[in-house]
mmCIF file of C-alpha atoms and ligand atoms in Angstrom:
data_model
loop_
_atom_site.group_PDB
_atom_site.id
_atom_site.type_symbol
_atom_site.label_atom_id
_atom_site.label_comp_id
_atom_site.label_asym_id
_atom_site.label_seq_id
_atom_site.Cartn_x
_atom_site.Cartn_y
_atom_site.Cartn_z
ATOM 1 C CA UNK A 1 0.000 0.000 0.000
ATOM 2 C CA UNK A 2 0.912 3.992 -0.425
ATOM 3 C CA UNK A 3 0.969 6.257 2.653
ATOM 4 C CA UNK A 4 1.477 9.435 3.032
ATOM 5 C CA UNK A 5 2.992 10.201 7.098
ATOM 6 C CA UNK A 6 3.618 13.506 8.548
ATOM 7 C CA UNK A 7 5.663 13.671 10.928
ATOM 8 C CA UNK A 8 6.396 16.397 13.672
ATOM 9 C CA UNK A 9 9.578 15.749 15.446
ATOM 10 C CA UNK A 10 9.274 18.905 17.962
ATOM 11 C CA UNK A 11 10.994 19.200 20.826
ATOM 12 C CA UNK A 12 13.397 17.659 23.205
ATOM 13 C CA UNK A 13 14.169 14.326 22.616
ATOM 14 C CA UNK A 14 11.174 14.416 19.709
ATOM 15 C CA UNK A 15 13.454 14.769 16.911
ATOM 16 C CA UNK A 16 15.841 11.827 17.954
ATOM 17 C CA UNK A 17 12.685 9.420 18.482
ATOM 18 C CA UNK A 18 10.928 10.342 15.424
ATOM 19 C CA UNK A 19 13.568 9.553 13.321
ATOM 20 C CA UNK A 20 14.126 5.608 14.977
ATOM 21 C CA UNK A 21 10.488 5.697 14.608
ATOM 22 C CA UNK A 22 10.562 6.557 10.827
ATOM 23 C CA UNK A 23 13.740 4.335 10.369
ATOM 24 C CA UNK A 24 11.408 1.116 11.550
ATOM 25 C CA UNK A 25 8.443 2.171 9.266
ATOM 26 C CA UNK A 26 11.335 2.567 6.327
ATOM 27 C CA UNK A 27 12.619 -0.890 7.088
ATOM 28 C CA UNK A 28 8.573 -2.346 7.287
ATOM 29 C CA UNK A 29 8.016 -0.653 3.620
ATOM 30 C CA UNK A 30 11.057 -2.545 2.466
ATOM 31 C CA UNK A 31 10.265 -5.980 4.281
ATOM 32 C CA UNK A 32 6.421 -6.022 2.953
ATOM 33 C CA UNK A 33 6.452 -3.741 0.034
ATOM 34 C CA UNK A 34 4.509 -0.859 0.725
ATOM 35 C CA UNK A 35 5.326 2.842 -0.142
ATOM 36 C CA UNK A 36 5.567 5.079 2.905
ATOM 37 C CA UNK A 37 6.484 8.507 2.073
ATOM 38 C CA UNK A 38 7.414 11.131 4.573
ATOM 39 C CA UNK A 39 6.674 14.593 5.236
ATOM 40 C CA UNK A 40 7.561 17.013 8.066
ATOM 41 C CA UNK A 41 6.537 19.982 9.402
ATOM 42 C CA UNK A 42 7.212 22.246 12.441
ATOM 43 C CA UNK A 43 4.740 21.865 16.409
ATOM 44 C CA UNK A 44 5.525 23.145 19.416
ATOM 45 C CA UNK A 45 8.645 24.935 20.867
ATOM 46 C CA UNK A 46 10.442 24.703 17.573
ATOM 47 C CA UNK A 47 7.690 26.183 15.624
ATOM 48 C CA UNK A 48 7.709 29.786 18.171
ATOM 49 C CA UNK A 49 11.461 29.815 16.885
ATOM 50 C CA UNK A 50 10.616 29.327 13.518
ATOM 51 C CA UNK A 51 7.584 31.190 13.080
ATOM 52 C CA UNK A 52 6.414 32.755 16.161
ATOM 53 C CA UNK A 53 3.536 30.496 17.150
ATOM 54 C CA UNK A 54 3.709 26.734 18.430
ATOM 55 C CA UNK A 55 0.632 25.527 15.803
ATOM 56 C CA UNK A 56 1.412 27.067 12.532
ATOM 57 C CA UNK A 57 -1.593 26.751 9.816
ATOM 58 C CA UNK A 58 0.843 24.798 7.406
ATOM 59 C CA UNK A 59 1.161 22.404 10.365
ATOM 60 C CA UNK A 60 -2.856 21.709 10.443
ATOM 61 C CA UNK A 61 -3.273 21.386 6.623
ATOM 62 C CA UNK A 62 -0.302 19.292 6.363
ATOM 63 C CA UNK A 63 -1.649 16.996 8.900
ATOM 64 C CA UNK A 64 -5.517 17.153 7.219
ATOM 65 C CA UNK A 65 -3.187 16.469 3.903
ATOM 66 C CA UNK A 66 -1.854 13.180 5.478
ATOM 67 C CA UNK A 67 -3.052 9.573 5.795
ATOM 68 C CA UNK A 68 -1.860 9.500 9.460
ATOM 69 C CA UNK A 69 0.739 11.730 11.747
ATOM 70 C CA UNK A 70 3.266 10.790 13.402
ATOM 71 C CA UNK A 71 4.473 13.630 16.871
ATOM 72 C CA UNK A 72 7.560 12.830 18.586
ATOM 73 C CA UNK A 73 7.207 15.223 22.135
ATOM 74 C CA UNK A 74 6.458 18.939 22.275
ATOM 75 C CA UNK A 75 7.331 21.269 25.508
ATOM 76 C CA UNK A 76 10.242 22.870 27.561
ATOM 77 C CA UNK A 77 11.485 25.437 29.991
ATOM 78 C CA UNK A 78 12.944 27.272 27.458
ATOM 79 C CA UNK A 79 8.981 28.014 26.209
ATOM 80 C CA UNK A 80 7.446 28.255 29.981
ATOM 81 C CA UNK A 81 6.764 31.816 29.848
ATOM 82 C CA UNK A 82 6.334 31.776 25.622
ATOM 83 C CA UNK A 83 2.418 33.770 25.217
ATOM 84 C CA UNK A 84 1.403 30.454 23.909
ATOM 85 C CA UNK A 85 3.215 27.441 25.249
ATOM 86 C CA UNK A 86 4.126 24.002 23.432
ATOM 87 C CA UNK A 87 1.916 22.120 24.373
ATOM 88 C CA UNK A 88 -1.224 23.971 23.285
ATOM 89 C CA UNK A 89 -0.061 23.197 19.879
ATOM 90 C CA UNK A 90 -0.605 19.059 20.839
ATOM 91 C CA UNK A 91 -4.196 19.725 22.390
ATOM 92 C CA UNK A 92 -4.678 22.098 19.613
ATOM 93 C CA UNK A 93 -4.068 19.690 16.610
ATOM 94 C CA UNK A 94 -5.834 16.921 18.482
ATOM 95 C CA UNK A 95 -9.419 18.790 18.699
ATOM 96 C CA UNK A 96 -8.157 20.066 14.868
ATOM 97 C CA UNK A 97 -8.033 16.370 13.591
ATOM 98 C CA UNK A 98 -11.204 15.296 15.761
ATOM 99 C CA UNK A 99 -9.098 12.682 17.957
ATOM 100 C CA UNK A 100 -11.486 11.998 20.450
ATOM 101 C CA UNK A 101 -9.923 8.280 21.471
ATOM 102 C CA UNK A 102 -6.785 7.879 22.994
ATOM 103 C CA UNK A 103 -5.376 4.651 23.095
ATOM 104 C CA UNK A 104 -2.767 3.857 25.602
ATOM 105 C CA UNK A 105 -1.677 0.507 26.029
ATOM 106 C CA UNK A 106 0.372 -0.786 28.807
ATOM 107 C CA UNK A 107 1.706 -4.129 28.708
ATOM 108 C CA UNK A 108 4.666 -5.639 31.067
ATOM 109 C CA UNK A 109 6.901 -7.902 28.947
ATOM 110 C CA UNK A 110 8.086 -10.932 31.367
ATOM 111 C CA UNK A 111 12.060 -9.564 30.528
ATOM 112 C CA UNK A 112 11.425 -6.246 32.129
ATOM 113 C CA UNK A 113 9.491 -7.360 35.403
ATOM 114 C CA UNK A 114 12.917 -6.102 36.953
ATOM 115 C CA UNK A 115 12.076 -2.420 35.510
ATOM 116 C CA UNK A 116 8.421 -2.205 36.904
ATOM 117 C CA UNK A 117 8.005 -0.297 39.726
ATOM 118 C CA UNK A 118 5.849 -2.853 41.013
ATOM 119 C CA UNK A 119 6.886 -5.834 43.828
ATOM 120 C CA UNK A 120 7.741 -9.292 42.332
ATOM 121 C CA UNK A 121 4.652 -10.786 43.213
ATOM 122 C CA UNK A 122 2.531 -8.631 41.756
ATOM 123 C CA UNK A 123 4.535 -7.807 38.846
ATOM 124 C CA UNK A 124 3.940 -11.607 38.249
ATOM 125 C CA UNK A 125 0.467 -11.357 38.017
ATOM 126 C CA UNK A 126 1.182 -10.138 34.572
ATOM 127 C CA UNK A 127 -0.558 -6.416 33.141
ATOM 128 C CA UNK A 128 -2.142 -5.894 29.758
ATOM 129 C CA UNK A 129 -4.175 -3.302 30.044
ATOM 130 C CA UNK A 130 -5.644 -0.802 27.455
ATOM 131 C CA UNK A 131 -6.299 3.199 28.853
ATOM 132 C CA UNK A 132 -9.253 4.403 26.668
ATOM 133 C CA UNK A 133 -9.116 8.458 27.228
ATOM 134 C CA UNK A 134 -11.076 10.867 26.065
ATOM 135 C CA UNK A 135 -9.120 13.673 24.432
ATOM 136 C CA UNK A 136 -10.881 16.170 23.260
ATOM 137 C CA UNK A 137 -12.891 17.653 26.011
ATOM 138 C CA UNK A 138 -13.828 17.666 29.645
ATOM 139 C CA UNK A 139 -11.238 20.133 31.630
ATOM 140 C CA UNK A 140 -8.476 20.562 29.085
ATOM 141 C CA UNK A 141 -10.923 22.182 26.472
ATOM 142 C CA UNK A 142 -13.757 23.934 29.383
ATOM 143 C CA UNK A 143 -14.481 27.848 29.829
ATOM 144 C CA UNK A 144 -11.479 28.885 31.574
ATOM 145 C CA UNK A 145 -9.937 32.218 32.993
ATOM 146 C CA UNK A 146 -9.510 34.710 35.766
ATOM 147 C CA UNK A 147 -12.577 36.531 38.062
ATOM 148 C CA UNK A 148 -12.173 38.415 40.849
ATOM 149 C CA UNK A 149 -14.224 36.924 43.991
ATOM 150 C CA UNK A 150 -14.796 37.569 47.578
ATOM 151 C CA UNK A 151 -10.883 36.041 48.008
ATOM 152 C CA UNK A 152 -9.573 38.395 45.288
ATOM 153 C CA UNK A 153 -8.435 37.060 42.058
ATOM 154 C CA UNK A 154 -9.772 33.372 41.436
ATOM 155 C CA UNK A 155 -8.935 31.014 38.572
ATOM 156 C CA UNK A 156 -11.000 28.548 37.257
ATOM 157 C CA UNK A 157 -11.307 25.809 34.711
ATOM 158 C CA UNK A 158 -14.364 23.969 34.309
ATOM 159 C CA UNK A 159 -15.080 20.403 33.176
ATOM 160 C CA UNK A 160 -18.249 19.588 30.937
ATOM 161 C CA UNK A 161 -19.385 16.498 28.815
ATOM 162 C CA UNK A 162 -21.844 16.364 26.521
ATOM 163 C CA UNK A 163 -23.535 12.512 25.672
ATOM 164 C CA UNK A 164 -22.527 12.374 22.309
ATOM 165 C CA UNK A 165 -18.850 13.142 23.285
ATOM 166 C CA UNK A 166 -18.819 10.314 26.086
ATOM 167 C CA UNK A 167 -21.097 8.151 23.717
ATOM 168 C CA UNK A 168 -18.462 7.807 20.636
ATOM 169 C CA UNK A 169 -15.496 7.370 23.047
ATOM 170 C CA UNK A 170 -17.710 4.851 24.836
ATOM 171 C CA UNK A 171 -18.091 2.678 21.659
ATOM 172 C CA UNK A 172 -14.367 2.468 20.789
ATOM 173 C CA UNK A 173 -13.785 1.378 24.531
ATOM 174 C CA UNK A 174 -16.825 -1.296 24.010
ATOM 175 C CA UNK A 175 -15.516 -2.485 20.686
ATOM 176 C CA UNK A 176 -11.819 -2.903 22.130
ATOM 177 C CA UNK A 177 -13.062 -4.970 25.255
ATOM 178 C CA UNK A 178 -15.115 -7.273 22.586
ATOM 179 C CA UNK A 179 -11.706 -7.699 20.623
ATOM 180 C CA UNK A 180 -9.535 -8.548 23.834
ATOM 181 C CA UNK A 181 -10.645 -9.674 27.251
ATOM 182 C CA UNK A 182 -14.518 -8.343 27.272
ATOM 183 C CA UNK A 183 -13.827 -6.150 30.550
ATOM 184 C CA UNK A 184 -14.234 -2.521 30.860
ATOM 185 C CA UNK A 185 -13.904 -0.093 33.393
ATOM 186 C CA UNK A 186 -15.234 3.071 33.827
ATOM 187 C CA UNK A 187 -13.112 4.878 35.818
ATOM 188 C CA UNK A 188 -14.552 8.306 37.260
ATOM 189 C CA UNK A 189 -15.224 10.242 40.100
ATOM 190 C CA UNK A 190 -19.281 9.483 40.574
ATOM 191 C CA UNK A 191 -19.710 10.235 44.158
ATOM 192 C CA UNK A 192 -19.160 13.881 43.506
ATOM 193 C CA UNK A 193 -18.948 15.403 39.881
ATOM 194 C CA UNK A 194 -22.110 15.171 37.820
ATOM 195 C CA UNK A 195 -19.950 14.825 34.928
ATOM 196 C CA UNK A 196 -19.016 11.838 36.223
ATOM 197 C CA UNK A 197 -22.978 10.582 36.833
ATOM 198 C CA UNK A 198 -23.622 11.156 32.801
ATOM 199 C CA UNK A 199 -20.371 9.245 32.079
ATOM 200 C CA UNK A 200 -22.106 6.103 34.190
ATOM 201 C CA UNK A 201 -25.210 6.280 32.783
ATOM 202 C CA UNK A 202 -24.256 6.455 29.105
ATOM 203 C CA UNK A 203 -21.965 4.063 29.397
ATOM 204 C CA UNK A 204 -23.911 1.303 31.184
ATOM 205 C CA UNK A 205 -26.715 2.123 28.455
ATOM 206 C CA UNK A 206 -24.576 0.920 26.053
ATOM 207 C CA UNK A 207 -23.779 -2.146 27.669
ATOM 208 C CA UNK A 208 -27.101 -3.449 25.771
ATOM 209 C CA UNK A 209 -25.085 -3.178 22.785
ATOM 210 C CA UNK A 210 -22.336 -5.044 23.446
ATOM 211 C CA UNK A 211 -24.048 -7.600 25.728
ATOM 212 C CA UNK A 212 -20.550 -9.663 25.747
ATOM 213 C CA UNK A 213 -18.434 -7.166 27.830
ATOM 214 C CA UNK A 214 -18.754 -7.209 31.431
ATOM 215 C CA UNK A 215 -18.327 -3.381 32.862
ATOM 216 C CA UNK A 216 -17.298 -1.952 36.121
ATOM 217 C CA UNK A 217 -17.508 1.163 37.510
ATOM 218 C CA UNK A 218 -14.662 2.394 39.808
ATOM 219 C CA UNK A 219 -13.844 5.795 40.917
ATOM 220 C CA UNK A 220 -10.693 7.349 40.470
ATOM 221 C CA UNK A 221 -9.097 7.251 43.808
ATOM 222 C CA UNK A 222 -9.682 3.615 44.422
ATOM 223 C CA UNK A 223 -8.537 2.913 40.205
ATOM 224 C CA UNK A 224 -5.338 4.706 41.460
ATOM 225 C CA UNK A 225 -4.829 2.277 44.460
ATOM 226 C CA UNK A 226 -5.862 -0.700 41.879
ATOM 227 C CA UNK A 227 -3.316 0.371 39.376
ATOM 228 C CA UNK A 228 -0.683 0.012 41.998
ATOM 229 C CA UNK A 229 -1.834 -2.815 43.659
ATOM 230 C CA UNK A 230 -3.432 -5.449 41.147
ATOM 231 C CA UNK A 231 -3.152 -4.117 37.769
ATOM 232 C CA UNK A 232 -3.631 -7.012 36.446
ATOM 233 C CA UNK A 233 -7.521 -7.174 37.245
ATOM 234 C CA UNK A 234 -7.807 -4.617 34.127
ATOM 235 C CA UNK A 235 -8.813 -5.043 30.291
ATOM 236 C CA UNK A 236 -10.151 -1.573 28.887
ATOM 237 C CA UNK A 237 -10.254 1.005 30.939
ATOM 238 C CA UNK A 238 -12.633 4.086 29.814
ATOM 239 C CA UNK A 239 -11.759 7.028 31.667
ATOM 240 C CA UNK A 240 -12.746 10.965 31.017
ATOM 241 C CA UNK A 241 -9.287 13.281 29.291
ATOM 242 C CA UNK A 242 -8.011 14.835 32.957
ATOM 243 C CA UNK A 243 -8.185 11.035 34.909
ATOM 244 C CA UNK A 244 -6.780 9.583 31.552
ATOM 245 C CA UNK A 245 -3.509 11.793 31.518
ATOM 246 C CA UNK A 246 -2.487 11.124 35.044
ATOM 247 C CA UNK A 247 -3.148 7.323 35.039
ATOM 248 C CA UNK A 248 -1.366 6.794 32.258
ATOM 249 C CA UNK A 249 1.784 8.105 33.393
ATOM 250 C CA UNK A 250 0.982 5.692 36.681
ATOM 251 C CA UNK A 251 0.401 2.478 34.259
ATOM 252 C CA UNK A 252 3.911 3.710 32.572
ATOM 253 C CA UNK A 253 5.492 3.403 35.793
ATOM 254 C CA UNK A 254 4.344 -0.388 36.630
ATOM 255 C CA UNK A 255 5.909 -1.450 32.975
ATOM 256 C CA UNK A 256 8.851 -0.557 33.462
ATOM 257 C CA UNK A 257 9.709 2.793 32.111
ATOM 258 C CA UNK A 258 7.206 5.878 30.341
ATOM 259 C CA UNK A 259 10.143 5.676 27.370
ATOM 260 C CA UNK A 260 7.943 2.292 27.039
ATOM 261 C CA UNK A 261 4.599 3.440 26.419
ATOM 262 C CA UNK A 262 2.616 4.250 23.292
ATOM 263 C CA UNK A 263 -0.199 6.067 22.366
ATOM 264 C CA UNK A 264 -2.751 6.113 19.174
ATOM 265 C CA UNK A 265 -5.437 9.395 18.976
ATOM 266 C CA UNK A 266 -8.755 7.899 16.809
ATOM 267 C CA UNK A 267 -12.011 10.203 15.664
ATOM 268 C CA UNK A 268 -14.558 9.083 12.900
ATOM 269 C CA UNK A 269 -11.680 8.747 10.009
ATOM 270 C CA UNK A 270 -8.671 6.276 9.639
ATOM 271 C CA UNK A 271 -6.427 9.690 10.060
ATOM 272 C CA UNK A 272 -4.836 9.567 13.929
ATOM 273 C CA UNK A 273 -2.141 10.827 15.667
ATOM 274 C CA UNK A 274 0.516 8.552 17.060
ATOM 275 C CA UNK A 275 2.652 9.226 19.838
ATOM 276 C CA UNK A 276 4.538 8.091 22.665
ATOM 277 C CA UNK A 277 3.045 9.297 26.477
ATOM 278 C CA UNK A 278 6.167 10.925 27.660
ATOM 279 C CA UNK A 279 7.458 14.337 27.267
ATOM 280 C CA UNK A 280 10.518 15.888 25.773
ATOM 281 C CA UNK A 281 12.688 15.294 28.484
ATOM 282 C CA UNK A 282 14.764 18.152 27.709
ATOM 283 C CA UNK A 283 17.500 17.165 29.971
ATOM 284 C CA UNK A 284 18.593 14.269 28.330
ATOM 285 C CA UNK A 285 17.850 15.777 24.308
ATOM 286 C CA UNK A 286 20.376 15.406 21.961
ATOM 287 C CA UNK A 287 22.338 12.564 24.230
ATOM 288 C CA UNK A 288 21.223 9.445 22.414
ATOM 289 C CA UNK A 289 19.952 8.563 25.422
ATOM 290 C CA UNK A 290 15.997 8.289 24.727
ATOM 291 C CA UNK A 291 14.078 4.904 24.643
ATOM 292 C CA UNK A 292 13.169 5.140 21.224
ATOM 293 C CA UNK A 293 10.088 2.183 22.150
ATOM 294 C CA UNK A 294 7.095 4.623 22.865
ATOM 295 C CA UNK A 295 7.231 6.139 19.331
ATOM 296 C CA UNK A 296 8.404 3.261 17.567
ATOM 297 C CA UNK A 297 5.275 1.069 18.794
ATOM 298 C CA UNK A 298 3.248 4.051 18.543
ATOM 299 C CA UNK A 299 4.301 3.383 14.736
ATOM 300 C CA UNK A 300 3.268 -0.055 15.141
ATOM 301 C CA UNK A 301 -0.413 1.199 16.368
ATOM 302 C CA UNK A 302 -0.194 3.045 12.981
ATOM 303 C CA UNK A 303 0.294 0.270 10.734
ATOM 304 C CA UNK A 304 -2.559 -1.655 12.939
ATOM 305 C CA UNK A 305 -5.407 1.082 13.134
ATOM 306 C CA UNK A 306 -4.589 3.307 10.529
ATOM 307 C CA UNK A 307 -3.378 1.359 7.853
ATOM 308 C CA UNK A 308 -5.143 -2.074 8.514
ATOM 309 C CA UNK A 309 -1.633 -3.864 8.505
ATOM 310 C CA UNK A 310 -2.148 -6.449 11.203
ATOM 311 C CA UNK A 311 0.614 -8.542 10.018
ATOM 312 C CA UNK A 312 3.348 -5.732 9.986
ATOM 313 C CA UNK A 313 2.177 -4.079 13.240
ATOM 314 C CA UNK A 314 2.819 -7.527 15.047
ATOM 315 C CA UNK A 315 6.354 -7.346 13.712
ATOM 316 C CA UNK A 316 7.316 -4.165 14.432
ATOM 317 C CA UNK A 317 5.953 -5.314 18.461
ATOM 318 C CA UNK A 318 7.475 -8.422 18.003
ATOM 319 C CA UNK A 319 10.761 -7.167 17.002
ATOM 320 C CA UNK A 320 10.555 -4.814 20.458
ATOM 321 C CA UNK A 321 10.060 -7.202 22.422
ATOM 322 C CA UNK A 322 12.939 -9.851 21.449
ATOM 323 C CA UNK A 323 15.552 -6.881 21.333
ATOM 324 C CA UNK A 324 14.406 -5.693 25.075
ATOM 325 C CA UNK A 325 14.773 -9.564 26.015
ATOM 326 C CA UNK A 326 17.910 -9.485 24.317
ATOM 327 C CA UNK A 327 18.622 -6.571 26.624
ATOM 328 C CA UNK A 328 19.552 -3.969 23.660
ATOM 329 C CA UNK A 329 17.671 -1.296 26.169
ATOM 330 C CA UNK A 330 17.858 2.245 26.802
ATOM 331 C CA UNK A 331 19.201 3.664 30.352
ATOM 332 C CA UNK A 332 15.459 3.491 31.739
ATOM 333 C CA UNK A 333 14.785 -0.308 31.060
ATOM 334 C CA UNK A 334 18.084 -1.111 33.253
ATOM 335 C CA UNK A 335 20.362 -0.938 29.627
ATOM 336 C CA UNK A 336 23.459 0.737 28.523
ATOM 337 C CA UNK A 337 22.403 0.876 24.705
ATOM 338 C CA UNK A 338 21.949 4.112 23.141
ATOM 339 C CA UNK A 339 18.885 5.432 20.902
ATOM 340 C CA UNK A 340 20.168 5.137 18.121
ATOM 341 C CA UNK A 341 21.408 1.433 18.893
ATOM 342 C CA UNK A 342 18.378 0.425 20.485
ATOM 343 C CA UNK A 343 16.971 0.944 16.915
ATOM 344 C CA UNK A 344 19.304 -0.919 15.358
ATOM 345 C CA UNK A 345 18.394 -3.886 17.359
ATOM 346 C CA UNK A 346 14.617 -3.524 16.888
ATOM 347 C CA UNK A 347 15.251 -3.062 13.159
ATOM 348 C CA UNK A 348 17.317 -6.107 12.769
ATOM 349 C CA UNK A 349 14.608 -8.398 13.695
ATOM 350 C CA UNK A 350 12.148 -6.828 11.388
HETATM 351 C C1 IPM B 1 0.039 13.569 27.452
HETATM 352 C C2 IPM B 1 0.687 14.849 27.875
HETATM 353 C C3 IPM B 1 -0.139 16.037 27.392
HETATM 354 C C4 IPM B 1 -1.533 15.921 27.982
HETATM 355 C C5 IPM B 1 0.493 17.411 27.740
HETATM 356 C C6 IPM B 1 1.882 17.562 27.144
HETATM 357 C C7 IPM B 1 -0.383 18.558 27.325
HETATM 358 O O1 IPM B 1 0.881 14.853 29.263
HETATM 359 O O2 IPM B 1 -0.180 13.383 26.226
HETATM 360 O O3 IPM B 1 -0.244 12.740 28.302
HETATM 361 O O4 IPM B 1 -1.770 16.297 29.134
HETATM 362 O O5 IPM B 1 -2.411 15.428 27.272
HETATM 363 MG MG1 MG B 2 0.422 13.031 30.189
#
């Protein structure tokens, strides 16, 4: 098949990851004989250097000109105090595209149980777990701002769902749990935000139709505790965009490393976003030091969802997981291998 990929390296480490990411996708065009072409253009941080805003216009009809995009990390001090930081260029593009489904797998492969922040005996248990976030609304997208108050100067930001917005997120979460282990959990916060009271009902409306998955409801507190404790009691778990960032970054933690984890954004068209969890970690940029993984099976999610290429998306994971168990890792897996030699390995057993 013929693709057409942007990709936005950004900031950081983004550039470095990118690139391993688009050297796998080069070797699975040669390996299965498809035509991947490549196209970049400028997001975050780099972009105010460049052109004075972190979003530029060419960015968003490049991306809208793609078949799917491909974001390496966007942020950094050097931007904290920028009129418009980094980052609003990543929620930005996401509500552009319509990428209301954020995929996050986290899966601990048996070789890393040493890198999981998790005890022995529960790392043992095994996790394979699938964060379902909504990404384009709720708190990150709300009314927002300053008023002044009876305590002076307050600042608010406010969280609001509509049922059509938990509804289509809903479904992907339904149809994923009917494709792996037919359990879902809603995780939300019930016993005090009404937000969280329409996510329950819609959700266990649609239960009707998908009568095969079994669905829980758990707030977010004791989902927290859960994570931590027996992670492997989860399949799909469907959780609003604010509850979604932070336990991702906790499900990172219990697989070893956030350089690990990947990330696919879905809305009504094949088009998404892929990209791994973690930041730019601009302390380490430019080192070779970066686990190239999250982007590189981000890829992988790519050639699965975007691109309907079962077959070379269960390579590219394949090929991760034999060069971790090889131990061709990255500093935060427990290696000594570089980026750029990381890649190497994964590439080689393509
Ligand atoms: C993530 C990140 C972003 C988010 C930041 C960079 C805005 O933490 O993708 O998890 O909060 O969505
Ligand atoms: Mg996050």
């Amino acid at each position: 098949m013929r693709a057409k990929i942007l990709t936005l390296p950004g900031d950081g480490i983004g550039p470095e990851i990118v690139l391993a990411a688009r050297r796998v996708l080069e070797r699975v065009a040669e390996k299965f004989g498809h035509e991947f072409s490549f196209e970049e253009a400028l997001i975050g941080g780099a972009a105010i250097d460049a052109v004075g805003r972190p979003l530029p216009p060419e960015t968003v009809a490049a991306a809208h000109a793609s078949d799917s995009v491909l974001l390496g990390a966007v942020g950094g001090d050097k931007w904290d105090y920028a009129p418009v930081r980094p980052e609003a260029a990543l929620l930005g593009l996401r509500k552009e595209l319509g990428l209301y489904a954020n995929l996050r797998p986290a899966k601990l492969y048996p070789s890393l149980k040493n890198a999981s922040s998790l005890r022995a005996d529960i790392a043992d248990k095994g996790i394979d777990l699938v964060i379902v976030r909504e990404l384009t609304g709720g708190i990150y997208f709300g009314e927002r701002g300053y008023r002044t108050g009876s305590m002076g100067r307050e600042a608010f930001d406010t969280e609001s769902y509509a049922e059509l917005e938990i509804e289509r997120v809903a479904r992907i979460a339904y149809e994923l749990a009917e494709k792996r282990g037919r359990r879902l959990c809603l995780v939300d916060k019930a016993n005090v935000l009404t937000t969280s009271k329409l996510w329950r009902k819609v959700t266990s409306d649609l239960n009707e139709d998908y009568p095969s998955v079994a669905v829980e409801m758990m707030y977010v507190d004791n989902a927290a505790m859960q994570l931590a404790l027996a992670p492997s009691r989860f399949d799909v778990v469907l959780t609003s965009n604010l509850f979604g960032d932070i336990l991702s970054d906790l499900a990172a933690a219990t697989v070893g490393s956030i350089g690990m984890m990947p990330s696919a954004s879905l809305g009504e068209t094949t088009v998404g976003m892929y990209e791994a969890i973690h930041g730019s970690a601009p302390s380490i940029a430019g080192l070779d030091r970066a686990d190239p993984a999250g982007t590189i099976l981000s890829a992988a999610m790519m050639l699965r969802l975007s691109f309907d290429l079962e077959e070379e998306a269960a390579a590219v994971e394949h090929a991760v997981e034999e060069a971790v168990k090889a131990g061709a890792c990255t500093p935060d897996i427990g290696g000594a291998l570089g980026t750029r030699a990381m890649t190497d390995a994964i590439i080689s057993r393509i």
